[in-house]
Amino acid sequence: MSTTPEDEPGGTTSPGWTAADIPALDGRTFIVTGGNSGLGFETCRALAAKGAQVVLAARDPEKGAEAVERIRAEHPDATIETRVLDLADLDSVEVFAAGIREVDVLVNNAGVMMPPRTTSAQGYELQFAVNHLGHFALTARLLDVLSQGADPRVVTVTSFLHRRGRIHFDDLHGEHKYSRTGYYSQSKLANVVFGLELHRRLRQNGVPITSALAHPGYAATNLQSAGPTGIMKLAMKVSNRLAAQDAEMGALPQLYAAVSQDVDGGQLIGPDGRKEQKGYPTVVQPLEAARDRELAKRLWDTSEELTGVTFGLAAR
């Protein structure tokens, strides 16, 4: 494994931080992918409440519009709109990004979890396509606009299950052997590897954008019911009731990463409770293998090849 001391970010967090601690965000623009439900919805709601201009990106335009109306019912003065973004289709990513003229913070939140093996519009395994490749391409396409923002940031949302993952370069799309949980963990590890490598490349190339990571712990959202089927779906439903924290708490790490002045590039923010399952935002450590520079370069190069999108950020 090739790592360097500079891979270890510093910084502290504020104990017991909640959405009430978010500063005024007037004049700042946030894009939140998967903003119509779960963690994404709670993130949009909290940002809008503090005066941000929010772009709620959703695959389904009707669900996006419903989410916007729910937020406006609670915050009538909210500056929020919905735009269509299907991360399973790289053509949709291109169209969405072309319509963005300004953004200060991109929250790569959307995801799919443990479905039967499915492929994206471009033929890639769905979890890897949506959770990683779609966000990789979106970030690349918005990088120039982000670089003009105020305190610009990219927040990539992962999972504590990234620690069980490995990148199956020999069978990246599960064509030969597919495991729902294994390929979910692969996509979440890819999120971490990407976020850390993006941090390194931004800094090495003098681009003033912060790349941070967040994971929600175990939060009860529709993610656990939208993808899994059969016994797995039933088990997650029971587990959500007994063990999970609610989506409002689960969204705090990504909100913290998006707005707190205490956040450093390369940090992973997660819950401060036992096994990082529940609690308030704090700095946590990713899987050590996620810091492997050789792994990062291979994943980066592979992702550029699969998406046809490049960042123009040289690795040194």
Rosetta silent file (secondary structure, phi, psi, omega in degrees, C-alpha in Angstrom):
SEQUENCE: MSTTPEDEPGGTTSPGWTAADIPALDGRTFIVTGGNSGLGFETCRALAAKGAQVVLAARDPEKGAEAVERIRAEHPDATIETRVLDLADLDSVEVFAAGIREVDVLVNNAGVMMPPRTTSAQGYELQFAVNHLGHFALTARLLDVLSQGADPRVVTVTSFLHRRGRIHFDDLHGEHKYSRTGYYSQSKLANVVFGLELHRRLRQNGVPITSALAHPGYAATNLQSAGPTGIMKLAMKVSNRLAAQDAEMGALPQLYAAVSQDVDGGQLIGPDGRKEQKGYPTVVQPLEAARDRELAKRLWDTSEELTGVTFGLAAR
SCORE:     score description
SCORE:     0.000 S_00000001
   1 L     0.000  133.549 -179.935    0.000    0.000    0.000 S_00000001
   2 L  -107.699  108.317  176.336    1.299    3.419   -0.948 S_00000001
   3 L  -133.215  167.121  177.246    0.272    6.225    1.435 S_00000001
   4 L  -134.487  159.752  179.089    1.895    9.388    2.731 S_00000001
   5 H   -56.267  -29.925 -177.496    1.581   11.374    5.992 S_00000001
   6 H   -68.330  -11.233  177.792   -0.309   14.096    4.122 S_00000001
   7 H   -73.059  -12.702 -176.993   -3.175   11.614    3.669 S_00000001
   8 L   -93.739  100.688 -178.855   -4.035   12.071    7.359 S_00000001
   9 L   -75.068  152.975  176.889   -6.287   15.163    7.680 S_00000001
  10 L   -99.057 -153.919  176.400   -6.454   17.092   10.920 S_00000001
  11 L   101.932  162.118  178.997   -9.256   19.131   12.443 S_00000001
  12 L  -132.329  170.250  175.483  -11.829   18.778   15.186 S_00000001
  13 L  -123.427  167.680 -179.414  -15.596   18.789   15.426 S_00000001
  14 L   -96.391  117.083 -177.271  -18.065   20.479   17.736 S_00000001
  15 L   -57.415  137.015  175.835  -19.640   17.999   20.198 S_00000001
  16 L    72.340   20.714 -177.951  -23.396   17.673   19.928 S_00000001
  17 L   -64.051  135.156  177.912  -23.586   19.627   16.641 S_00000001
  18 L  -132.426  178.107  178.982  -27.087   19.740   15.113 S_00000001
  19 H   -62.116  -22.919  177.269  -28.849   21.441   12.202 S_00000001
  20 H   -65.724  -19.594 -179.193  -29.609   24.336   14.555 S_00000001
  21 H   -88.676   -2.281  177.523  -25.878   25.132   14.451 S_00000001
  22 L   -65.142  129.536  179.260  -25.845   25.655   10.683 S_00000001
  23 L   -72.681  171.114  175.065  -24.903   29.288   10.014 S_00000001
  24 L   -60.659  135.804 -174.581  -26.899   31.594    7.763 S_00000001
  25 L  -118.676   18.288 -179.526  -26.458   30.447    4.162 S_00000001
  26 L   -54.971  133.213  177.831  -28.030   33.355    2.263 S_00000001
  27 L    86.721   -1.254 -179.401  -26.480   33.786   -1.173 S_00000001
  28 L  -108.951  143.954 -176.049  -24.956   30.305   -1.302 S_00000001
  29 E  -113.363  130.815  179.942  -26.046   27.555   -3.706 S_00000001
  30 E  -122.509  136.392  170.085  -26.128   23.849   -2.849 S_00000001
  31 E  -109.128  129.257  178.854  -26.842   20.882   -5.096 S_00000001
  32 E  -123.943  115.995  177.761  -28.049   17.738   -3.335 S_00000001
  33 E   -79.754  147.434 -176.681  -28.408   14.558   -5.364 S_00000001
  34 L    62.888   38.881 -172.744  -31.218   12.222   -4.352 S_00000001
  35 L   -82.470   -0.424 -175.084  -32.851   15.129   -2.575 S_00000001
  36 L   -85.847  -10.582 -177.963  -36.436   13.917   -2.747 S_00000001
  37 L  -154.334  167.611  172.082  -36.256   11.422    0.127 S_00000001
  38 H    56.766 -136.342 -178.133  -34.288   10.166    3.114 S_00000001
  39 H   -61.698  -38.104 -179.979  -30.977   11.790    3.939 S_00000001
  40 H   -63.452  -42.604  178.517  -31.102   13.946    0.822 S_00000001
  41 H   -62.856  -46.278 -179.655  -34.485   15.383    1.722 S_00000001
  42 H   -63.186  -34.761  177.297  -33.399   16.158    5.286 S_00000001
  43 H   -66.265  -46.701  177.613  -30.257   17.812    3.909 S_00000001
  44 H   -60.572  -44.212 -178.245  -32.265   19.984    1.509 S_00000001
  45 H   -61.142  -45.326 -178.524  -34.747   20.889    4.229 S_00000001
  46 H   -67.381  -39.412  179.863  -32.037   21.948    6.688 S_00000001
  47 H   -68.148  -43.803  179.670  -30.142   23.987    4.094 S_00000001
  48 H   -62.363  -35.967 -179.902  -33.276   25.733    2.825 S_00000001
  49 H   -63.829  -23.545 -178.912  -34.238   26.616    6.394 S_00000001
  50 L  -100.345   12.895  172.701  -30.980   28.551    6.715 S_00000001
  51 L    93.233    5.467  179.584  -31.496   30.600    3.566 S_00000001
  52 L   -70.971  153.615  166.817  -29.505   28.588    1.021 S_00000001
  53 E   -87.840  118.239 -171.088  -30.486   28.376   -2.606 S_00000001
  54 E  -114.526  130.046  170.551  -31.043   24.630   -3.009 S_00000001
  55 E  -104.648  109.411 -179.002  -31.126   22.559   -6.178 S_00000001
  56 E   -90.182  105.755 -177.544  -32.892   19.323   -5.276 S_00000001
  57 E   -90.406  127.773 -176.838  -31.741   16.780   -7.865 S_00000001
  58 E  -143.145  146.357  178.765  -34.091   13.833   -8.336 S_00000001
  59 L   -70.663  -39.017 -177.949  -34.525   11.053  -10.877 S_00000001
  60 L  -100.134  114.533 -176.534  -38.337   11.307  -10.780 S_00000001
  61 H   -61.864  -34.374  179.495  -39.584   14.859  -11.515 S_00000001
  62 H   -67.541  -43.686  178.355  -42.907   14.298   -9.723 S_00000001
  63 H   -66.333  -35.508  176.185  -41.216   13.083   -6.543 S_00000001
  64 H   -63.236  -44.044  179.502  -38.808   15.990   -6.754 S_00000001
  65 H   -64.680  -39.269  177.749  -41.681   18.467   -7.056 S_00000001
  66 H   -62.949  -40.876  179.267  -43.490   16.851   -4.114 S_00000001
  67 H   -64.461  -41.727  177.831  -40.374   17.145   -1.967 S_00000001
  68 H   -60.780  -43.241 -179.871  -39.991   20.828   -2.856 S_00000001
  69 H   -65.230  -36.628  176.680  -43.616   21.482   -1.896 S_00000001
  70 H   -62.728  -41.052  179.723  -43.138   19.733    1.448 S_00000001
  71 H   -70.692  -39.904  178.872  -40.168   21.963    2.216 S_00000001
  72 H   -67.714  -30.000  176.849  -41.982   25.108    1.092 S_00000001
  73 H   -64.103  -33.063  179.393  -44.951   24.206    3.290 S_00000001
  74 H   -86.955  -34.135 -178.204  -42.595   24.292    6.269 S_00000001
  75 L  -131.199   84.442 -173.859  -40.442   27.186    5.019 S_00000001
  76 L   -57.328  -26.928 -178.322  -42.547   29.402    2.710 S_00000001
  77 L   -92.267    7.336 -176.835  -39.622   31.673    1.874 S_00000001
  78 L   -61.030  138.513  174.678  -37.316   28.800    0.878 S_00000001
  79 E  -100.248   94.437 -173.201  -35.338   29.253   -2.333 S_00000001
  80 E  -146.370  141.690  177.041  -35.477   25.745   -3.699 S_00000001
  81 E  -141.085  160.397  175.507  -36.074   24.087   -7.047 S_00000001
  82 E  -113.467  143.257  175.153  -35.955   20.548   -8.397 S_00000001
  83 E  -134.010  148.668 -176.626  -34.109   19.378  -11.486 S_00000001
  84 E   -78.279  130.283  175.195  -34.048   15.955  -13.104 S_00000001
  85 L  -147.357  115.862  175.258  -30.905   13.889  -12.617 S_00000001
  86 L  -108.177  102.953 -176.339  -30.668   10.151  -13.276 S_00000001
  87 L   -70.424  -11.590  176.017  -27.252    9.052  -12.055 S_00000001
  88 L   -83.282    1.465 -179.551  -27.761    5.667  -13.718 S_00000001
  89 L  -134.538  109.877 -176.977  -27.543    7.401  -17.094 S_00000001
  90 H   -64.776  -22.491  174.605  -24.386    9.345  -17.919 S_00000001
  91 H   -68.696  -38.295  176.590  -26.269   11.246  -20.617 S_00000001
  92 H   -64.753  -40.114  177.511  -28.630   12.576  -17.928 S_00000001
  93 H   -59.565  -43.468 -179.644  -25.618   13.612  -15.842 S_00000001
  94 H   -63.056  -44.836 -179.813  -24.247   15.565  -18.798 S_00000001
  95 H   -64.018  -45.011  179.463  -27.562   17.348  -19.433 S_00000001
  96 H   -59.046  -50.812 -176.785  -28.009   18.211  -15.750 S_00000001
  97 H   -62.068  -35.354 -179.613  -24.489   19.597  -15.377 S_00000001
  98 H   -64.000  -22.954 -179.005  -24.842   21.695  -18.541 S_00000001
  99 L   -90.458   -0.377 -178.316  -27.759   23.539  -16.912 S_00000001
 100 L   -95.521  122.711 -178.682  -25.836   24.563  -13.786 S_00000001
 101 L  -104.802  -24.019  177.631  -24.423   28.076  -13.857 S_00000001
 102 L  -151.682  142.827  175.776  -23.420   28.476  -10.221 S_00000001
 103 L  -162.206  139.202  177.081  -22.854   26.219   -7.235 S_00000001
 104 L  -102.419  -35.345 -177.581  -20.914   26.507   -4.006 S_00000001
 105 E  -138.599  129.428  174.266  -21.402   23.025   -2.560 S_00000001
 106 E  -108.820  121.654  177.546  -22.154   19.708   -4.243 S_00000001
 107 E  -106.864  105.490  179.852  -23.510   16.985   -1.962 S_00000001
 108 E   -82.192   82.363 -170.873  -23.136   13.608   -3.676 S_00000001
 109 L  -101.646  -33.838 -169.864  -25.841   11.930   -1.612 S_00000001
 110 L   -60.142  151.165  177.591  -27.961    9.739   -3.909 S_00000001
 111 L  -167.781  162.236  170.712  -27.573    6.000   -3.850 S_00000001
 112 L  -121.980  152.387 -172.298  -29.070    2.583   -4.399 S_00000001
 113 L  -135.869  116.167  167.318  -28.622   -0.286   -1.982 S_00000001
 114 L    54.868   46.588  174.063  -28.484   -4.026   -2.527 S_00000001
 115 L   -80.866  168.309  166.399  -30.874   -4.585   -5.444 S_00000001
 116 L   -57.934  156.851 -176.144  -30.885   -7.747   -7.551 S_00000001
 117 L   -56.819  122.985 -177.931  -28.191   -7.436  -10.204 S_00000001
 118 L  -137.316  154.936  178.309  -29.266   -4.623  -12.519 S_00000001
 119 E  -118.226  157.252 -179.974  -27.376   -2.563  -15.080 S_00000001
 120 L   -82.286 -179.828  178.937  -27.321    1.138  -15.857 S_00000001
 121 L   -59.570  -29.866  179.808  -28.097    2.803  -19.181 S_00000001
 122 L   -94.264    4.861  175.607  -24.477    2.279  -20.167 S_00000001
 123 L    89.069   15.092 -179.337  -24.488   -1.378  -19.066 S_00000001
 124 L   -95.936  152.726  177.823  -22.625   -0.991  -15.761 S_00000001
 125 E   -54.975  131.938 -165.433  -23.600   -2.678  -12.484 S_00000001
 126 H   -60.738  -43.116 -177.373  -26.228   -0.372  -10.995 S_00000001
 127 H   -65.560  -42.698  177.341  -24.755    0.245   -7.532 S_00000001
 128 H   -66.437  -38.256 -178.385  -21.318    1.074   -8.915 S_00000001
 129 H   -66.127  -49.162 -176.116  -22.923    3.163  -11.677 S_00000001
 130 H   -77.647  -52.469 -171.638  -25.168    5.280   -9.444 S_00000001
 131 H   -69.206  -34.843 -177.843  -23.213    5.447   -6.206 S_00000001
 132 H  -113.510  -62.468 -170.734  -19.801    6.036   -7.774 S_00000001
 133 H   -61.355  -42.443  179.133  -19.603    6.561  -11.541 S_00000001
 134 H   -60.953  -43.340  179.238  -22.544    8.962  -11.787 S_00000001
 135 H   -71.710  -35.161  175.577  -21.177   11.120   -8.981 S_00000001
 136 H   -58.149  -49.801 -178.791  -17.644   10.909  -10.400 S_00000001
 137 H   -66.366  -40.179  179.939  -18.888   12.234  -13.749 S_00000001
 138 H   -62.977  -45.297  179.651  -21.111   14.877  -12.136 S_00000001
 139 H   -61.360  -43.991  179.182  -18.269   16.204   -9.995 S_00000001
 140 H   -61.095  -43.620 -176.723  -15.940   16.384  -12.989 S_00000001
 141 H   -70.560  -23.573 -178.946  -18.501   18.235  -15.103 S_00000001
 142 H  -100.180    0.198 -172.317  -19.198   20.770  -12.331 S_00000001
 143 H   -59.645  -43.386 -178.795  -15.604   21.306  -11.244 S_00000001
 144 H   -64.637  -41.043  178.716  -15.056   24.549  -13.167 S_00000001
 145 H   -67.268  -42.203  178.751  -18.309   26.043  -11.874 S_00000001
 146 H   -60.082  -38.906 -176.123  -17.532   24.904   -8.335 S_00000001
 147 L   -63.754  -16.462  177.620  -14.096   26.503   -8.452 S_00000001
 148 L   -93.228   -1.661 -175.128  -15.810   29.896   -8.820 S_00000001
 149 L   -79.948  172.467  175.953  -17.977   29.333   -5.736 S_00000001
 150 L   -90.606  123.105 -175.703  -17.722   30.703   -2.209 S_00000001
 151 L    45.954   56.991 -173.304  -15.978   28.190    0.083 S_00000001
 152 L   -67.501  141.869 -178.016  -16.591   25.522   -2.581 S_00000001
 153 E  -144.619  151.719  166.574  -16.933   21.935   -1.449 S_00000001
 154 E  -119.803  122.275  177.337  -17.695   18.449   -2.694 S_00000001
 155 E  -112.360  116.463  179.943  -19.227   16.169   -0.064 S_00000001
 156 E  -105.521  123.726 -174.346  -19.344   12.510   -1.047 S_00000001
 157 E   -93.107  124.688 -179.771  -21.620   10.329    1.060 S_00000001
 158 L  -117.695 -155.690 -178.988  -20.426    6.813    1.793 S_00000001
 159 L  -146.063  154.077  174.976  -21.331    4.116    4.349 S_00000001
 160 H   -64.135  -17.434  177.367  -19.585    2.383    7.238 S_00000001
 161 H   -71.164   -6.534  174.377  -20.007   -0.724    5.072 S_00000001
 162 H   -60.572  -23.477 -178.113  -17.197    0.609    2.873 S_00000001
 163 H   -70.893  -13.558  176.330  -14.942   -1.123    5.403 S_00000001
 164 H   -98.729    1.761 -171.147  -16.153   -4.489    4.104 S_00000001
 165 L   -92.551  161.222  165.982  -15.563   -3.568    0.479 S_00000001
 166 L  -148.243  153.702 -178.724  -12.963   -4.244   -2.151 S_00000001
 167 L   -88.894  116.535 -176.299  -12.829   -3.108   -5.772 S_00000001
 168 L   -86.864   72.529 -176.626  -13.407   -6.117   -8.042 S_00000001
 169 H   -60.572  -26.057  179.587  -11.352   -4.897  -10.995 S_00000001
 170 H   -80.851  -11.971  178.902  -11.488   -8.406  -12.477 S_00000001
 171 H  -155.641   59.639 -169.927  -15.323   -8.402  -12.359 S_00000001
 172 L   -59.382  -29.273 -173.929  -16.283   -4.775  -11.772 S_00000001
 173 L  -111.871   15.760  173.795  -19.909   -5.209  -12.838 S_00000001
 174 L    63.742   31.778 -178.577  -20.666   -8.587  -11.263 S_00000001
 175 L   -74.064  -26.331 -177.169  -21.072  -10.406  -14.552 S_00000001
 176 L  -102.140  -37.722  179.284  -19.462  -13.581  -13.260 S_00000001
 177 L  -150.122  119.753 -174.160  -20.316  -13.547   -9.560 S_00000001
 178 L  -120.946  131.582  173.206  -22.653  -11.051   -7.939 S_00000001
 179 L  -124.937  125.471 -178.967  -23.326  -10.345   -4.278 S_00000001
 180 H   -57.621  -48.544 -177.883  -25.764   -7.574   -3.396 S_00000001
 181 H   -72.049  -37.759 -179.899  -23.933   -6.653   -0.212 S_00000001
 182 H   -63.709  -40.881 -178.859  -20.480   -7.171   -1.725 S_00000001
 183 H   -81.247  -24.007  169.434  -21.151   -4.863   -4.646 S_00000001
 184 H   -65.823  -46.981  179.229  -22.844   -2.297   -2.422 S_00000001
 185 H   -62.652  -36.352  175.417  -19.707   -2.289   -0.253 S_00000001
 186 H   -58.344  -46.957 -177.607  -17.592   -1.998   -3.406 S_00000001
 187 H   -65.426  -35.782 -179.405  -19.482    1.139   -4.450 S_00000001
 188 H   -74.842  -33.143  172.429  -19.169    2.673   -0.995 S_00000001
 189 H   -66.325  -39.884  177.621  -15.438    1.948   -0.853 S_00000001
 190 H   -59.147  -38.714  176.471  -15.165    3.562   -4.283 S_00000001
 191 H   -56.936  -45.310 -177.237  -16.826    6.672   -2.811 S_00000001
 192 H   -68.951  -46.433  179.446  -14.129    6.917   -0.132 S_00000001
 193 H   -58.646  -43.135  178.409  -11.236    6.219   -2.465 S_00000001
 194 H   -63.247  -49.827 -177.631  -12.597    8.846   -4.875 S_00000001
 195 H   -59.933  -39.660  179.022  -13.194   11.488   -2.197 S_00000001
 196 H   -70.758  -41.802  178.814   -9.686   11.088   -0.774 S_00000001
 197 H   -68.359  -36.565  175.732   -8.015   11.098   -4.196 S_00000001
 198 H   -60.930  -43.130  176.719  -10.056   14.126   -5.235 S_00000001
 199 H   -56.677  -47.760 -178.641   -8.803   15.901   -2.105 S_00000001
 200 H   -63.071  -45.698 -176.331   -5.193   15.076   -2.984 S_00000001
 201 H   -69.144  -37.913  176.720   -5.486   16.124   -6.635 S_00000001
 202 H   -60.417  -45.702 -178.914   -7.298   19.368   -5.837 S_00000001
 203 H   -67.491  -43.585 -177.493   -4.593   20.339   -3.378 S_00000001
 204 H   -66.234  -27.227 -179.159   -1.713   19.251   -5.607 S_00000001
 205 L   -99.844    6.552  175.498   -3.110   21.271   -8.516 S_00000001
 206 L    69.263   28.572  178.773   -3.876   24.356   -6.447 S_00000001
 207 L   -93.500  120.931 -172.857   -7.657   24.169   -6.925 S_00000001
 208 L   -81.308   57.243  176.511   -9.421   25.815   -3.938 S_00000001
 209 L  -121.147  136.111  177.260  -12.189   23.244   -3.510 S_00000001
 210 E   -91.848  127.571  173.277  -12.611   21.113   -0.372 S_00000001
 211 E  -107.710  114.301  179.088  -13.341   17.415   -0.878 S_00000001
 212 E  -125.636  163.869 -179.205  -14.811   15.836    2.260 S_00000001
 213 E  -123.743  156.678  177.093  -16.636   12.599    3.014 S_00000001
 214 E  -148.585  149.470  168.852  -19.533   11.693    5.271 S_00000001
 215 L  -136.866  147.135 -171.338  -21.427    8.615    6.353 S_00000001
 216 L   -87.915   -0.087 -169.365  -24.752    8.542    8.237 S_00000001
 217 L    74.018 -143.286  177.005  -24.179    5.528   10.458 S_00000001
 218 L  -104.450  100.861 -178.038  -27.264    3.360   10.537 S_00000001
 219 E  -115.262  137.971 -179.502  -30.121    5.633    9.528 S_00000001
 220 E   -80.534  109.383  177.170  -33.664    4.510    8.736 S_00000001
 221 L  -137.740  178.789  178.243  -34.486    5.635    5.195 S_00000001
 222 L   -75.502   -5.719  178.480  -36.255    4.254    2.153 S_00000001
 223 H   -58.931  -38.425 -177.409  -32.868    3.100    0.843 S_00000001
 224 H   -73.758  -15.737 -179.558  -33.222   -0.128    2.803 S_00000001
 225 H  -107.831  -20.395 -176.447  -36.612   -0.878    1.284 S_00000001
 226 H   -77.081  -31.606 -176.629  -36.186    0.384   -2.286 S_00000001
 227 L   -98.505  -55.642 -177.565  -33.378   -1.995   -3.253 S_00000001
 228 L   -61.958  155.472  177.375  -33.502   -5.188   -1.173 S_00000001
 229 L  -132.159  165.834  172.794  -36.161   -7.809   -1.818 S_00000001
 230 H    60.769 -135.862 -176.332  -37.645  -10.803   -0.018 S_00000001
 231 H   -62.501  -37.346  179.592  -36.203  -11.840    3.334 S_00000001
 232 H   -61.065  -41.468  179.597  -33.475   -9.164    3.164 S_00000001
 233 H   -64.793  -42.156  178.642  -36.093   -6.439    2.817 S_00000001
 234 H   -64.267  -43.454 -179.534  -38.080   -7.799    5.770 S_00000001
 235 H   -61.878  -40.476 -179.931  -34.957   -8.072    7.939 S_00000001
 236 H   -69.830  -33.122  177.456  -33.986   -4.479    7.200 S_00000001
 237 H   -62.788  -44.336  178.454  -37.486   -3.271    8.000 S_00000001
 238 H   -66.177  -44.812 -179.218  -37.280   -4.875   11.444 S_00000001
 239 H   -62.353  -38.138  177.901  -33.726   -3.644   11.983 S_00000001
 240 H   -58.394  -41.607 -178.097  -34.711   -0.095   11.052 S_00000001
 241 H   -70.072  -35.352 -172.355  -37.338   -0.092   13.790 S_00000001
 242 H   -92.030  -32.429 -168.014  -35.097   -1.586   16.444 S_00000001
 243 H  -123.104  -19.574 -169.896  -31.610   -0.218   15.803 S_00000001
 244 L   -86.706  153.893  168.080  -31.539    2.728   13.409 S_00000001
 245 E   -89.498  164.639 -176.167  -31.534    6.450   14.078 S_00000001
 246 E   -77.960  167.217 -175.845  -33.890    8.620   12.073 S_00000001
 247 H   -63.547  -31.377  179.583  -32.974   10.296    8.787 S_00000001
 248 H   -62.510  -42.202  175.688  -32.787   13.734   10.391 S_00000001
 249 H   -71.545  -39.393 -178.560  -29.957   12.552   12.650 S_00000001
 250 H   -62.723  -26.352 -179.287  -28.404   10.526    9.842 S_00000001
 251 L   -79.520  -12.990 -174.426  -28.113   13.645    7.678 S_00000001
 252 H   -60.752  -42.545  179.370  -26.051   15.557   10.243 S_00000001
 253 H   -59.060  -41.160 -179.338  -22.600   14.273    9.157 S_00000001
 254 H   -74.438  -31.111  173.395  -23.114   15.366    5.546 S_00000001
 255 H   -65.417  -43.474  178.322  -24.585   18.680    6.639 S_00000001
 256 H   -60.048  -46.530  179.730  -21.594   19.232    8.903 S_00000001
 257 H   -62.334  -29.892 -176.737  -19.208   18.375    6.071 S_00000001
 258 H   -80.308  -28.238 -170.162  -21.078   20.792    3.791 S_00000001
 259 H  -128.641  -20.786 -173.794  -21.168   23.863    6.033 S_00000001
 260 L   -71.587  139.080  176.920  -18.923   23.677    9.103 S_00000001
 261 L   -76.524   -8.090  179.550  -15.830   25.854    9.159 S_00000001
 262 L   -87.219   -3.996 -175.448  -14.055   23.136   11.168 S_00000001
 263 L   -81.136  134.026  173.781  -14.005   20.701    8.235 S_00000001
 264 L  -107.529  150.777  173.780  -10.719   19.921    6.499 S_00000001
 265 L   -59.534  142.288  179.981  -10.340   18.390    3.065 S_00000001
 266 L    86.451   -2.638  178.177   -9.888   14.630    3.191 S_00000001
 267 L   -81.631  149.411  169.654  -11.870   14.186    6.387 S_00000001
 268 E  -110.355  122.240 -179.988  -14.564   11.562    6.855 S_00000001
 269 E  -105.000  127.887  178.108  -17.403   12.730    9.115 S_00000001
 270 E  -143.507 -179.345 -179.770  -19.594   10.116   10.805 S_00000001
 271 E   -69.099  150.048 -176.561  -21.632    9.580   13.991 S_00000001
 272 L   -91.700    3.339 -178.141  -19.818    9.697   17.330 S_00000001
 273 L   -83.008 -176.042 -177.478  -21.710    6.780   18.899 S_00000001
 274 H   -57.402  128.674 -179.963  -20.779    3.131   19.387 S_00000001
 275 H    56.081   22.228  178.598  -19.447    1.564   16.184 S_00000001
 276 H    58.290   29.724 -178.575  -20.362    4.815   14.387 S_00000001
 277 L   -85.934  -36.657 -177.657  -23.964    3.622   14.143 S_00000001
 278 L  -141.615  166.624  171.792  -25.661    6.614   15.768 S_00000001
 279 L   122.892 -167.764 -176.054  -24.854   10.003   17.188 S_00000001
 280 L   -95.605  160.316 -174.144  -23.598   13.474   16.383 S_00000001
 281 E   -62.988  138.649  174.251  -20.991   14.372   13.741 S_00000001
 282 E  -154.731  164.488  176.306  -17.335   13.718   14.443 S_00000001
 283 E   -76.678  126.350  176.695  -14.181   12.909   12.494 S_00000001
 284 E  -123.020  170.722 -175.585  -13.873    9.150   11.950 S_00000001
 285 L  -107.557  135.461  176.695  -11.311    7.077   10.090 S_00000001
 286 L   -77.487  171.918  171.248  -11.889    5.262    6.799 S_00000001
 287 L   -54.402  132.194 -176.555  -10.657    1.792    5.954 S_00000001
 288 H   -58.308  -35.534 -179.809   -6.880    2.059    5.768 S_00000001
 289 H   -61.956  -22.350 -179.830   -6.864    0.413    2.327 S_00000001
 290 H   -68.567  -15.209  179.088   -8.893    3.356    1.029 S_00000001
 291 H   -89.273   -0.990 -176.854   -5.752    5.507    1.387 S_00000001
 292 L   -65.578  116.273 -175.693   -3.790    3.316   -1.026 S_00000001
 293 H   -67.378  -33.932  178.993   -2.476    5.660   -3.725 S_00000001
 294 H   -69.033  -40.541  175.420   -2.056    2.863   -6.283 S_00000001
 295 H   -61.861  -43.185 -178.766   -5.644    1.733   -5.746 S_00000001
 296 H   -61.856  -43.674  179.937   -6.814    5.332   -6.081 S_00000001
 297 H   -64.797  -41.212 -179.630   -5.004    5.839   -9.377 S_00000001
 298 H   -65.267  -42.756  178.987   -6.356    2.604  -10.811 S_00000001
 299 H   -66.102  -42.170  179.912   -9.923    3.442   -9.790 S_00000001
 300 H   -60.598  -49.097 -179.614   -9.585    7.020  -11.075 S_00000001
 301 H   -62.554  -41.605  178.559   -8.242    5.900  -14.439 S_00000001
 302 H   -63.676  -41.141 -178.573  -10.920    3.210  -14.723 S_00000001
 303 H   -67.249  -40.281  176.177  -13.658    5.692  -13.834 S_00000001
 304 H   -63.075  -39.596  179.496  -12.487    8.195  -16.433 S_00000001
 305 H   -65.888  -44.223 -176.707  -12.461    5.421  -19.038 S_00000001
 306 H   -70.928  -34.720 -177.893  -15.959    4.157  -18.139 S_00000001
 307 H   -90.670  -21.679 -174.642  -17.559    7.620  -17.946 S_00000001
 308 L    71.549   18.133 -177.589  -15.655    9.278  -20.775 S_00000001
 309 L  -121.173  135.641  178.354  -15.187   12.275  -18.482 S_00000001
 310 L  -120.889  153.655 -178.401  -11.879   13.664  -17.254 S_00000001
 311 L   -91.426  -27.133 -173.085  -11.042   16.098  -14.457 S_00000001
 312 L    71.427   26.020  178.107   -7.834   17.574  -15.848 S_00000001
 313 L  -111.307  107.629 -177.410   -6.250   17.151  -12.415 S_00000001
 314 L   -72.032  143.165  173.196   -2.812   15.614  -12.710 S_00000001
 315 L   -91.605  133.681 -177.513   -1.627   13.171  -10.067 S_00000001
 316 L  -110.075    0.000    0.000    1.874   13.957   -8.801 S_00000001
